[in-house]
PDB file of C-alpha atoms and ligand atoms in Angstrom:
ATOM      1  CA  UNK A1042      -0.837   0.049  -0.005  1.00 86.00           C
ATOM      2  CA  UNK A1043       1.375   3.111  -0.823  1.00 97.00           C
ATOM      3  CA  UNK A1044       0.735   5.917   1.652  1.00 98.00           C
ATOM      4  CA  UNK A1045      -1.351   9.200  -0.420  1.00 98.00           C
ATOM      5  CA  UNK A1046      -0.138  12.566  -0.522  1.00 98.00           C
ATOM      6  CA  UNK A1047      -1.441  15.839  -1.805  1.00 98.00           C
ATOM      7  CA  UNK A1048       1.859  18.588  -1.915  1.00 98.00           C
ATOM      8  CA  UNK A1049       0.960  22.342  -2.645  1.00 98.00           C
ATOM      9  CA  UNK A1050       3.021  23.954  -4.334  1.00 98.00           C
ATOM     10  CA  UNK A1051       3.331  27.875  -3.744  1.00 98.00           C
ATOM     11  CA  UNK A1052       4.658  28.793  -6.701  1.00 98.00           C
ATOM     12  CA  UNK A1053       6.582  32.754  -6.226  1.00 98.00           C
ATOM     13  CA  UNK A1054       2.968  33.210  -3.890  1.00 98.00           C
ATOM     14  CA  UNK A1055       2.187  34.690   0.079  1.00 98.00           C
ATOM     15  CA  UNK A1056       4.718  36.407   2.216  1.00 98.00           C
ATOM     16  CA  UNK A1057       6.057  35.233   5.451  1.00 98.00           C
ATOM     17  CA  UNK A1058       2.348  37.180   7.552  1.00 98.00           C
ATOM     18  CA  UNK A1059       0.343  35.244   5.000  1.00 98.00           C
ATOM     19  CA  UNK A1060       2.346  32.134   5.279  1.00 98.00           C
ATOM     20  CA  UNK A1061       2.354  31.850   8.997  1.00 98.00           C
ATOM     21  CA  UNK A1062      -2.292  32.473   8.609  1.00 98.00           C
ATOM     22  CA  UNK A1063      -1.932  29.109   6.384  1.00 98.00           C
ATOM     23  CA  UNK A1064       0.015  27.092   9.062  1.00 97.00           C
ATOM     24  CA  UNK A1065      -1.660  28.160  11.564  1.00 96.00           C
ATOM     25  CA  UNK A1066      -5.500  27.756   9.813  1.00 97.00           C
ATOM     26  CA  UNK A1067      -4.262  24.481   8.505  1.00 97.00           C
ATOM     27  CA  UNK A1068      -2.868  22.781  10.956  1.00 91.00           C
ATOM     28  CA  UNK A1069      -5.136  21.171  13.581  1.00 93.00           C
ATOM     29  CA  UNK A1070      -7.258  20.154  10.596  1.00 97.00           C
ATOM     30  CA  UNK A1071      -5.386  17.596   8.149  1.00 98.00           C
ATOM     31  CA  UNK A1072      -4.810  13.698   8.623  1.00 98.00           C
ATOM     32  CA  UNK A1073      -2.964  11.666  10.232  1.00 96.00           C
ATOM     33  CA  UNK A1074       0.479  11.957   9.133  1.00 95.00           C
ATOM     34  CA  UNK A1075       0.839   7.282   9.715  1.00 96.00           C
ATOM     35  CA  UNK A1076      -3.071   8.562   6.558  1.00 97.00           C
ATOM     36  CA  UNK A1077      -1.493  11.445   3.872  1.00 98.00           C
ATOM     37  CA  UNK A1078       1.974  13.160   3.804  1.00 98.00           C
ATOM     38  CA  UNK A1079       0.949  16.652   2.987  1.00 98.00           C
ATOM     39  CA  UNK A1080       3.598  19.003   2.386  1.00 98.00           C
ATOM     40  CA  UNK A1081       4.015  22.551   1.070  1.00 98.00           C
ATOM     41  CA  UNK A1082       6.258  24.122  -0.889  1.00 98.00           C
ATOM     42  CA  UNK A1083       6.912  26.849  -0.075  1.00 98.00           C
ATOM     43  CA  UNK A1084       9.619  29.793  -0.880  1.00 98.00           C
ATOM     44  CA  UNK A1085      12.881  29.766  -0.218  1.00 98.00           C
ATOM     45  CA  UNK A1086      12.940  32.909   2.131  1.00 98.00           C
ATOM     46  CA  UNK A1087      10.157  31.289   4.786  1.00 98.00           C
ATOM     47  CA  UNK A1088      10.893  28.843   5.001  1.00 98.00           C
ATOM     48  CA  UNK A1089      12.877  27.588   8.615  1.00 98.00           C
ATOM     49  CA  UNK A1090      10.080  29.760  10.020  1.00 98.00           C
ATOM     50  CA  UNK A1091       7.113  27.328   8.082  1.00 98.00           C
ATOM     51  CA  UNK A1092       9.169  24.138   9.176  1.00 98.00           C
ATOM     52  CA  UNK A1093       9.948  25.833  12.481  1.00 97.00           C
ATOM     53  CA  UNK A1094       5.547  26.487  13.346  1.00 96.00           C
ATOM     54  CA  UNK A1095       4.046  23.829  11.412  1.00 95.00           C
ATOM     55  CA  UNK A1096       2.275  21.529  13.323  1.00 92.00           C
ATOM     56  CA  UNK A1097       2.776  17.713  13.435  1.00 93.00           C
ATOM     57  CA  UNK A1098       0.430  17.243  10.502  1.00 95.00           C
ATOM     58  CA  UNK A1099       2.208  18.747   8.091  1.00 98.00           C
ATOM     59  CA  UNK A1100       6.325  18.763   6.457  1.00 98.00           C
ATOM     60  CA  UNK A1101       6.949  21.544   5.035  1.00 98.00           C
ATOM     61  CA  UNK A1102       9.745  21.269   1.382  1.00 98.00           C
ATOM     62  CA  UNK A1103      11.339  23.828  -0.771  1.00 98.00           C
ATOM     63  CA  UNK A1104      10.488  24.294  -4.616  1.00 98.00           C
ATOM     64  CA  UNK A1105      14.397  24.815  -6.309  1.00 98.00           C
ATOM     65  CA  UNK A1106      18.112  23.860  -4.839  1.00 98.00           C
ATOM     66  CA  UNK A1107      21.352  24.307  -6.367  1.00 98.00           C
ATOM     67  CA  UNK A1108      22.852  21.398  -7.424  1.00 98.00           C
ATOM     68  CA  UNK A1109      26.792  22.527  -6.344  1.00 98.00           C
ATOM     69  CA  UNK A1110      27.918  22.527  -2.833  1.00 97.00           C
ATOM     70  CA  UNK A1111      29.617  26.040  -2.643  1.00 97.00           C
ATOM     71  CA  UNK A1112      30.199  28.541  -5.256  1.00 98.00           C
ATOM     72  CA  UNK A1113      30.379  30.896  -7.871  1.00 98.00           C
ATOM     73  CA  UNK A1114      25.749  31.047  -8.350  1.00 98.00           C
ATOM     74  CA  UNK A1115      25.257  34.533  -7.654  1.00 98.00           C
ATOM     75  CA  UNK A1116      21.281  33.858  -6.234  1.00 97.00           C
ATOM     76  CA  UNK A1117      21.410  30.535  -5.799  1.00 98.00           C
ATOM     77  CA  UNK A1118      20.866  28.064  -2.766  1.00 98.00           C
ATOM     78  CA  UNK A1119      23.428  24.743  -2.353  1.00 98.00           C
ATOM     79  CA  UNK A1120      21.505  21.228  -1.156  1.00 98.00           C
ATOM     80  CA  UNK A1121      23.180  21.705   2.289  1.00 98.00           C
ATOM     81  CA  UNK A1122      22.054  25.719   3.127  1.00 98.00           C
ATOM     82  CA  UNK A1123      18.783  24.346   2.625  1.00 98.00           C
ATOM     83  CA  UNK A1124      19.058  20.901   4.765  1.00 97.00           C
ATOM     84  CA  UNK A1125      19.460  23.204   7.536  1.00 97.00           C
ATOM     85  CA  UNK A1126      16.233  24.893   7.168  1.00 97.00           C
ATOM     86  CA  UNK A1127      15.033  21.650   8.348  1.00 97.00           C
ATOM     87  CA  UNK A1128      12.935  21.107   5.040  1.00 98.00           C
ATOM     88  CA  UNK A1129      11.716  17.788   3.794  1.00 98.00           C
ATOM     89  CA  UNK A1130      11.545  17.487   0.346  1.00 98.00           C
ATOM     90  CA  UNK A1131      12.167  19.681  -2.155  1.00 98.00           C
ATOM     91  CA  UNK A1132      10.235  20.184  -6.169  1.00 98.00           C
ATOM     92  CA  UNK A1133      13.483  18.868  -9.148  1.00 98.00           C
ATOM     93  CA  UNK A1134      12.517  19.942 -12.550  1.00 98.00           C
ATOM     94  CA  UNK A1135       8.868  21.443 -12.037  1.00 98.00           C
ATOM     95  CA  UNK A1136       7.686  23.325 -16.273  1.00 97.00           C
ATOM     96  CA  UNK A1137       8.122  26.724 -15.667  1.00 97.00           C
ATOM     97  CA  UNK A1138      11.728  26.581 -13.696  1.00 98.00           C
ATOM     98  CA  UNK A1139      12.427  24.483 -17.413  1.00 97.00           C
ATOM     99  CA  UNK A1140      10.384  27.052 -19.034  1.00 96.00           C
ATOM    100  CA  UNK A1141      12.012  30.570 -17.837  1.00 97.00           C
ATOM    101  CA  UNK A1142      14.619  29.446 -16.171  1.00 97.00           C
ATOM    102  CA  UNK A1143      16.506  26.922 -18.140  1.00 96.00           C
ATOM    103  CA  UNK A1144      16.654  23.941 -16.934  1.00 98.00           C
ATOM    104  CA  UNK A1145      17.340  20.828 -18.904  1.00 98.00           C
ATOM    105  CA  UNK A1146      17.087  16.909 -17.985  1.00 98.00           C
ATOM    106  CA  UNK A1147      20.828  16.827 -17.117  1.00 98.00           C
ATOM    107  CA  UNK A1148      20.739  19.616 -14.774  1.00 98.00           C
ATOM    108  CA  UNK A1149      16.981  17.093 -13.379  1.00 98.00           C
ATOM    109  CA  UNK A1150      19.107  14.357 -12.467  1.00 98.00           C
ATOM    110  CA  UNK A1151      22.340  16.808 -10.836  1.00 98.00           C
ATOM    111  CA  UNK A1152      19.570  18.283  -8.464  1.00 98.00           C
ATOM    112  CA  UNK A1153      17.684  14.820  -7.521  1.00 98.00           C
ATOM    113  CA  UNK A1154      21.757  13.940  -6.434  1.00 98.00           C
ATOM    114  CA  UNK A1155      22.645  16.526  -5.260  1.00 98.00           C
ATOM    115  CA  UNK A1156      19.426  17.357  -3.202  1.00 98.00           C
ATOM    116  CA  UNK A1157      19.522  12.959  -1.886  1.00 98.00           C
ATOM    117  CA  UNK A1158      23.057  13.571  -1.077  1.00 98.00           C
ATOM    118  CA  UNK A1159      22.107  15.648   1.607  1.00 98.00           C
ATOM    119  CA  UNK A1160      18.888  14.404   3.200  1.00 98.00           C
ATOM    120  CA  UNK A1161      16.312  15.725   1.028  1.00 98.00           C
ATOM    121  CA  UNK A1162      13.664  14.138  -0.654  1.00 98.00           C
ATOM    122  CA  UNK A1163      13.350  14.924  -4.750  1.00 98.00           C
ATOM    123  CA  UNK A1164       9.466  15.577  -5.503  1.00 99.00           C
ATOM    124  CA  UNK A1165      10.406  14.963  -9.953  1.00 98.00           C
ATOM    125  CA  UNK A1166       8.366  16.274 -12.290  1.00 98.00           C
ATOM    126  CA  UNK A1167       8.150  15.961 -15.041  1.00 98.00           C
ATOM    127  CA  UNK A1168       4.986  15.953 -18.335  1.00 98.00           C
ATOM    128  CA  UNK A1169       4.826  16.736 -22.143  1.00 97.00           C
ATOM    129  CA  UNK A1170       3.459  20.075 -23.311  1.00 96.00           C
ATOM    130  CA  UNK A1171       0.704  20.440 -25.932  1.00 93.00           C
ATOM    131  CA  UNK A1172       2.122  20.266 -28.855  1.00 94.00           C
ATOM    132  CA  UNK A1173       3.802  17.407 -27.474  1.00 96.00           C
ATOM    133  CA  UNK A1174       0.589  15.363 -26.869  1.00 95.00           C
ATOM    134  CA  UNK A1175      -0.866  15.816 -30.508  1.00 92.00           C
ATOM    135  CA  UNK A1176       1.724  14.477 -31.659  1.00 96.00           C
ATOM    136  CA  UNK A1177       1.667  11.555 -30.172  1.00 96.00           C
ATOM    137  CA  UNK A1178       5.186  12.002 -28.373  1.00 98.00           C
ATOM    138  CA  UNK A1179       3.423  12.161 -24.839  1.00 97.00           C
ATOM    139  CA  UNK A1180       5.695   8.463 -23.960  1.00 98.00           C
ATOM    140  CA  UNK A1181       8.014   9.940 -25.275  1.00 98.00           C
ATOM    141  CA  UNK A1182       8.705  12.292 -23.447  1.00 98.00           C
ATOM    142  CA  UNK A1183       8.293  11.045 -20.331  1.00 98.00           C
ATOM    143  CA  UNK A1184      10.843   7.942 -21.349  1.00 98.00           C
ATOM    144  CA  UNK A1185      13.081  11.179 -22.022  1.00 98.00           C
ATOM    145  CA  UNK A1186      12.307  13.410 -18.865  1.00 98.00           C
ATOM    146  CA  UNK A1187      12.246  10.080 -16.602  1.00 98.00           C
ATOM    147  CA  UNK A1188      15.488   8.087 -17.893  1.00 98.00           C
ATOM    148  CA  UNK A1189      17.519  11.007 -17.925  1.00 98.00           C
ATOM    149  CA  UNK A1190      16.447  12.051 -14.208  1.00 98.00           C
ATOM    150  CA  UNK A1191      17.423   8.902 -12.690  1.00 98.00           C
ATOM    151  CA  UNK A1192      20.092   8.205 -14.229  1.00 98.00           C
ATOM    152  CA  UNK A1193      23.382   7.301 -11.374  1.00 98.00           C
ATOM    153  CA  UNK A1194      20.432   6.717  -8.996  1.00 98.00           C
ATOM    154  CA  UNK A1195      20.265   4.178  -6.499  1.00 98.00           C
ATOM    155  CA  UNK A1196      17.114   1.807  -6.088  1.00 97.00           C
ATOM    156  CA  UNK A1197      18.216   2.037  -2.552  1.00 97.00           C
ATOM    157  CA  UNK A1198      16.770   5.655  -2.965  1.00 98.00           C
ATOM    158  CA  UNK A1199      13.630   4.974  -4.464  1.00 98.00           C
ATOM    159  CA  UNK A1200      11.152   5.376  -0.975  1.00 97.00           C
ATOM    160  CA  UNK A1201      12.746   8.856  -0.675  1.00 98.00           C
ATOM    161  CA  UNK A1202      11.672   9.833  -4.095  1.00 98.00           C
ATOM    162  CA  UNK A1203       7.827  10.717  -5.333  1.00 98.00           C
ATOM    163  CA  UNK A1204       7.161  11.328  -9.299  1.00 98.00           C
ATOM    164  CA  UNK A1205       4.745  14.004 -10.566  1.00 98.00           C
ATOM    165  CA  UNK A1206       3.398  13.547 -13.848  1.00 98.00           C
ATOM    166  CA  UNK A1207       2.559  17.489 -14.846  1.00 97.00           C
ATOM    167  CA  UNK A1208       1.436  17.532 -18.083  1.00 96.00           C
ATOM    168  CA  UNK A1209       2.179  21.600 -18.770  1.00 95.00           C
ATOM    169  CA  UNK A1210      -1.560  21.804 -20.624  1.00 94.00           C
ATOM    170  CA  UNK A1211      -3.279  21.802 -17.977  1.00 93.00           C
ATOM    171  CA  UNK A1212      -0.726  23.821 -14.827  1.00 91.00           C
ATOM    172  CA  UNK A1213      -2.396  26.842 -14.329  1.00 87.00           C
ATOM    173  CA  UNK A1214      -4.671  26.907 -17.180  1.00 88.00           C
ATOM    174  CA  UNK A1215      -7.224  25.148 -15.252  1.00 85.00           C
ATOM    175  CA  UNK A1216      -7.986  22.443 -18.034  1.00 84.00           C
ATOM    176  CA  UNK A1217      -7.573  19.170 -15.759  1.00 82.00           C
ATOM    177  CA  UNK A1218      -6.642  16.154 -17.576  1.00 88.00           C
ATOM    178  CA  UNK A1219      -8.752  13.026 -17.508  1.00 95.00           C
ATOM    179  CA  UNK A1220      -9.470  10.417 -14.676  1.00 97.00           C
ATOM    180  CA  UNK A1221      -8.173   8.334 -17.433  1.00 97.00           C
ATOM    181  CA  UNK A1222      -5.552  10.053 -19.030  1.00 97.00           C
ATOM    182  CA  UNK A1223      -3.589  11.363 -15.786  1.00 97.00           C
ATOM    183  CA  UNK A1224      -4.385   7.611 -14.770  1.00 98.00           C
ATOM    184  CA  UNK A1225      -2.681   6.346 -17.857  1.00 98.00           C
ATOM    185  CA  UNK A1226       0.615   8.264 -17.904  1.00 98.00           C
ATOM    186  CA  UNK A1227       1.051   7.734 -14.553  1.00 98.00           C
ATOM    187  CA  UNK A1228       0.594   4.512 -15.061  1.00 98.00           C
ATOM    188  CA  UNK A1229       3.268   4.609 -18.578  1.00 98.00           C
ATOM    189  CA  UNK A1230       5.453   6.463 -15.639  1.00 98.00           C
ATOM    190  CA  UNK A1231       4.971   2.977 -13.264  1.00 98.00           C
ATOM    191  CA  UNK A1232       5.973   0.509 -16.047  1.00 98.00           C
ATOM    192  CA  UNK A1233       9.114   2.797 -16.973  1.00 98.00           C
ATOM    193  CA  UNK A1234      10.529   2.516 -13.479  1.00 98.00           C
ATOM    194  CA  UNK A1235      10.031  -1.048 -13.795  1.00 98.00           C
ATOM    195  CA  UNK A1236      12.348  -1.115 -17.079  1.00 98.00           C
ATOM    196  CA  UNK A1237      15.314   0.714 -14.668  1.00 98.00           C
ATOM    197  CA  UNK A1238      14.898  -0.834 -11.487  1.00 98.00           C
ATOM    198  CA  UNK A1239      11.966  -3.615 -11.052  1.00 98.00           C
ATOM    199  CA  UNK A1240       8.343  -4.528 -11.160  1.00 97.00           C
ATOM    200  CA  UNK A1241       8.482  -4.883  -7.416  1.00 97.00           C
ATOM    201  CA  UNK A1242       9.750  -0.578  -7.759  1.00 98.00           C
ATOM    202  CA  UNK A1243       7.636   0.027  -9.542  1.00 98.00           C
ATOM    203  CA  UNK A1244       4.908  -0.822  -7.110  1.00 98.00           C
ATOM    204  CA  UNK A1245       6.035   1.233  -4.824  1.00 98.00           C
ATOM    205  CA  UNK A1246       7.086   5.102  -5.700  1.00 98.00           C
ATOM    206  CA  UNK A1247       4.449   7.010  -5.589  1.00 98.00           C
ATOM    207  CA  UNK A1248       3.363   8.913  -8.223  1.00 98.00           C
ATOM    208  CA  UNK A1249       1.224  11.390  -8.738  1.00 98.00           C
ATOM    209  CA  UNK A1250      -0.926  14.385 -11.312  1.00 97.00           C
ATOM    210  CA  UNK A1251      -0.968  18.280 -11.018  1.00 97.00           C
ATOM    211  CA  UNK A1252      -2.520  20.029 -13.224  1.00 96.00           C
ATOM    212  CA  UNK A1253      -5.441  22.634 -12.289  1.00 93.00           C
ATOM    213  CA  UNK A1254      -5.875  19.863  -9.165  1.00 96.00           C
ATOM    214  CA  UNK A1255      -9.495  21.844  -7.467  1.00 97.00           C
ATOM    215  CA  UNK A1256     -10.863  20.355  -4.159  1.00 97.00           C
ATOM    216  CA  UNK A1257     -13.611  19.071  -7.646  1.00 97.00           C
ATOM    217  CA  UNK A1258     -11.173  16.895  -9.455  1.00 96.00           C
ATOM    218  CA  UNK A1259      -9.027  14.984  -6.461  1.00 98.00           C
ATOM    219  CA  UNK A1260     -12.163  12.483  -5.545  1.00 98.00           C
ATOM    220  CA  UNK A1261     -12.143  10.837  -9.255  1.00 97.00           C
ATOM    221  CA  UNK A1262      -8.385  11.218  -9.559  1.00 97.00           C
ATOM    222  CA  UNK A1263      -7.015   9.589  -6.142  1.00 98.00           C
ATOM    223  CA  UNK A1264     -10.292   6.502  -7.428  1.00 98.00           C
ATOM    224  CA  UNK A1265      -7.250   5.259 -10.542  1.00 98.00           C
ATOM    225  CA  UNK A1266      -5.113   3.486  -9.691  1.00 98.00           C
ATOM    226  CA  UNK A1267      -1.799   4.337 -11.117  1.00 98.00           C
ATOM    227  CA  UNK A1268      -2.269   7.567  -9.309  1.00 98.00           C
ATOM    228  CA  UNK A1269      -1.144   8.265  -5.155  1.00 98.00           C
ATOM    229  CA  UNK A1270      -2.347  12.330  -4.341  1.00 98.00           C
ATOM    230  CA  UNK A1271      -1.796  15.388  -5.950  1.00 98.00           C
ATOM    231  CA  UNK A1272       1.103  18.139  -7.445  1.00 98.00           C
ATOM    232  CA  UNK A1273      -1.372  21.301  -6.355  1.00 98.00           C
ATOM    233  CA  UNK A1274      -0.162  24.517  -7.882  1.00 98.00           C
ATOM    234  CA  UNK A1275      -3.428  27.484  -7.381  1.00 97.00           C
ATOM    235  CA  UNK A1276      -6.290  25.576  -4.832  1.00 98.00           C
ATOM    236  CA  UNK A1277      -2.914  24.911  -2.936  1.00 98.00           C
ATOM    237  CA  UNK A1278      -3.606  28.613  -2.011  1.00 98.00           C
ATOM    238  CA  UNK A1279      -6.572  29.364  -0.119  1.00 98.00           C
ATOM    239  CA  UNK A1280      -6.199  27.072   3.897  1.00 98.00           C
ATOM    240  CA  UNK A1281      -9.723  25.463   3.496  1.00 98.00           C
ATOM    241  CA  UNK A1282      -9.217  24.818  -0.489  1.00 98.00           C
ATOM    242  CA  UNK A1283      -5.816  22.449   0.927  1.00 98.00           C
ATOM    243  CA  UNK A1284      -7.646  21.624   3.779  1.00 98.00           C
ATOM    244  CA  UNK A1285     -10.537  20.311   1.349  1.00 98.00           C
ATOM    245  CA  UNK A1286      -7.973  18.643  -0.161  1.00 98.00           C
ATOM    246  CA  UNK A1287      -5.883  16.302   1.854  1.00 98.00           C
ATOM    247  CA  UNK A1288      -9.362  15.177   3.896  1.00 98.00           C
ATOM    248  CA  UNK A1289     -10.131  14.282   0.489  1.00 98.00           C
ATOM    249  CA  UNK A1290      -7.055  12.142  -0.738  1.00 97.00           C
ATOM    250  CA  UNK A1291      -7.230   9.174   2.367  1.00 95.00           C
TER     251      UNK A1291
HETATM  252  P1  PGA J2666      -2.063  24.186 -10.537  1.00 55.80           P
HETATM  253  O1  PGA J2666      -0.385  24.303 -10.255  1.00 55.80           O
HETATM  254  O2  PGA J2666      -2.090  22.933  -9.703  1.00 55.80           O
HETATM  255  O3  PGA J2666      -2.418  25.914 -10.594  1.00 55.80           O
HETATM  256  O4  PGA J2666      -2.475  23.543 -12.220  1.00 55.80           O
HETATM  257  C1  PGA J2666      -0.319  22.667 -10.718  1.00 55.80           C
HETATM  258  C2  PGA J2666       1.711  23.221 -10.518  1.00 55.80           C
HETATM  259  O5  PGA J2666       2.128  23.170 -11.266  1.00 55.80           O
HETATM  260  O6  PGA J2666       2.839  21.881  -9.772  1.00 55.80           O
END
């Protein structure tokens, strides 16, 4: 049995005060830790504050990390720096970072390795564009992204890794992939993990769907055999909506 996950991706939203207000509003209304991993991935500057005040049921994640240990990378944050904030997770390879900040399959792989080496659990994002879907390239894109992401990663690390399938055309557009479409892609990713590692590894790894998930669509998605949870942007910004998402996910 894979434990479900509900991960909020706040992106570049919320000041410290807004974030703390949210944390206090949700802290005693989330399912217990043994039922669900409820995660908020917040901007780096407020992570330490959130970790200190998150309560028992919430986990905190970052949205990005650099792959180098240290050096001349103005404005970047190293995995060790992130680790000292006490965060447990880090999103790696979000399509917005690939599109606007030149992240490639190669840097995604380097970041995953650096995160794991610093006790951070990667939430690895993958997914196709609308054009790639419409020209029948979804599997090809997922195979390339997943194969490169996992290059040099041993099977012992898999229990610390979450994969998020996020079709780019569904992010922030209100267009959720149909339950079947999302499940098919997550099932395909699972088959890639079976090919790269083993069938038990594929059965055990957690795969989330992301892209316009809302309290309305979450139950249908969660009922799919290959979907273990959601990576949620817009609908994770309001405390009531996040509470509803988490409670519907168990
Ligand atoms: P969305 O974002 O839920 O607002 O579509 C999801 C994501 O980008 O992770």
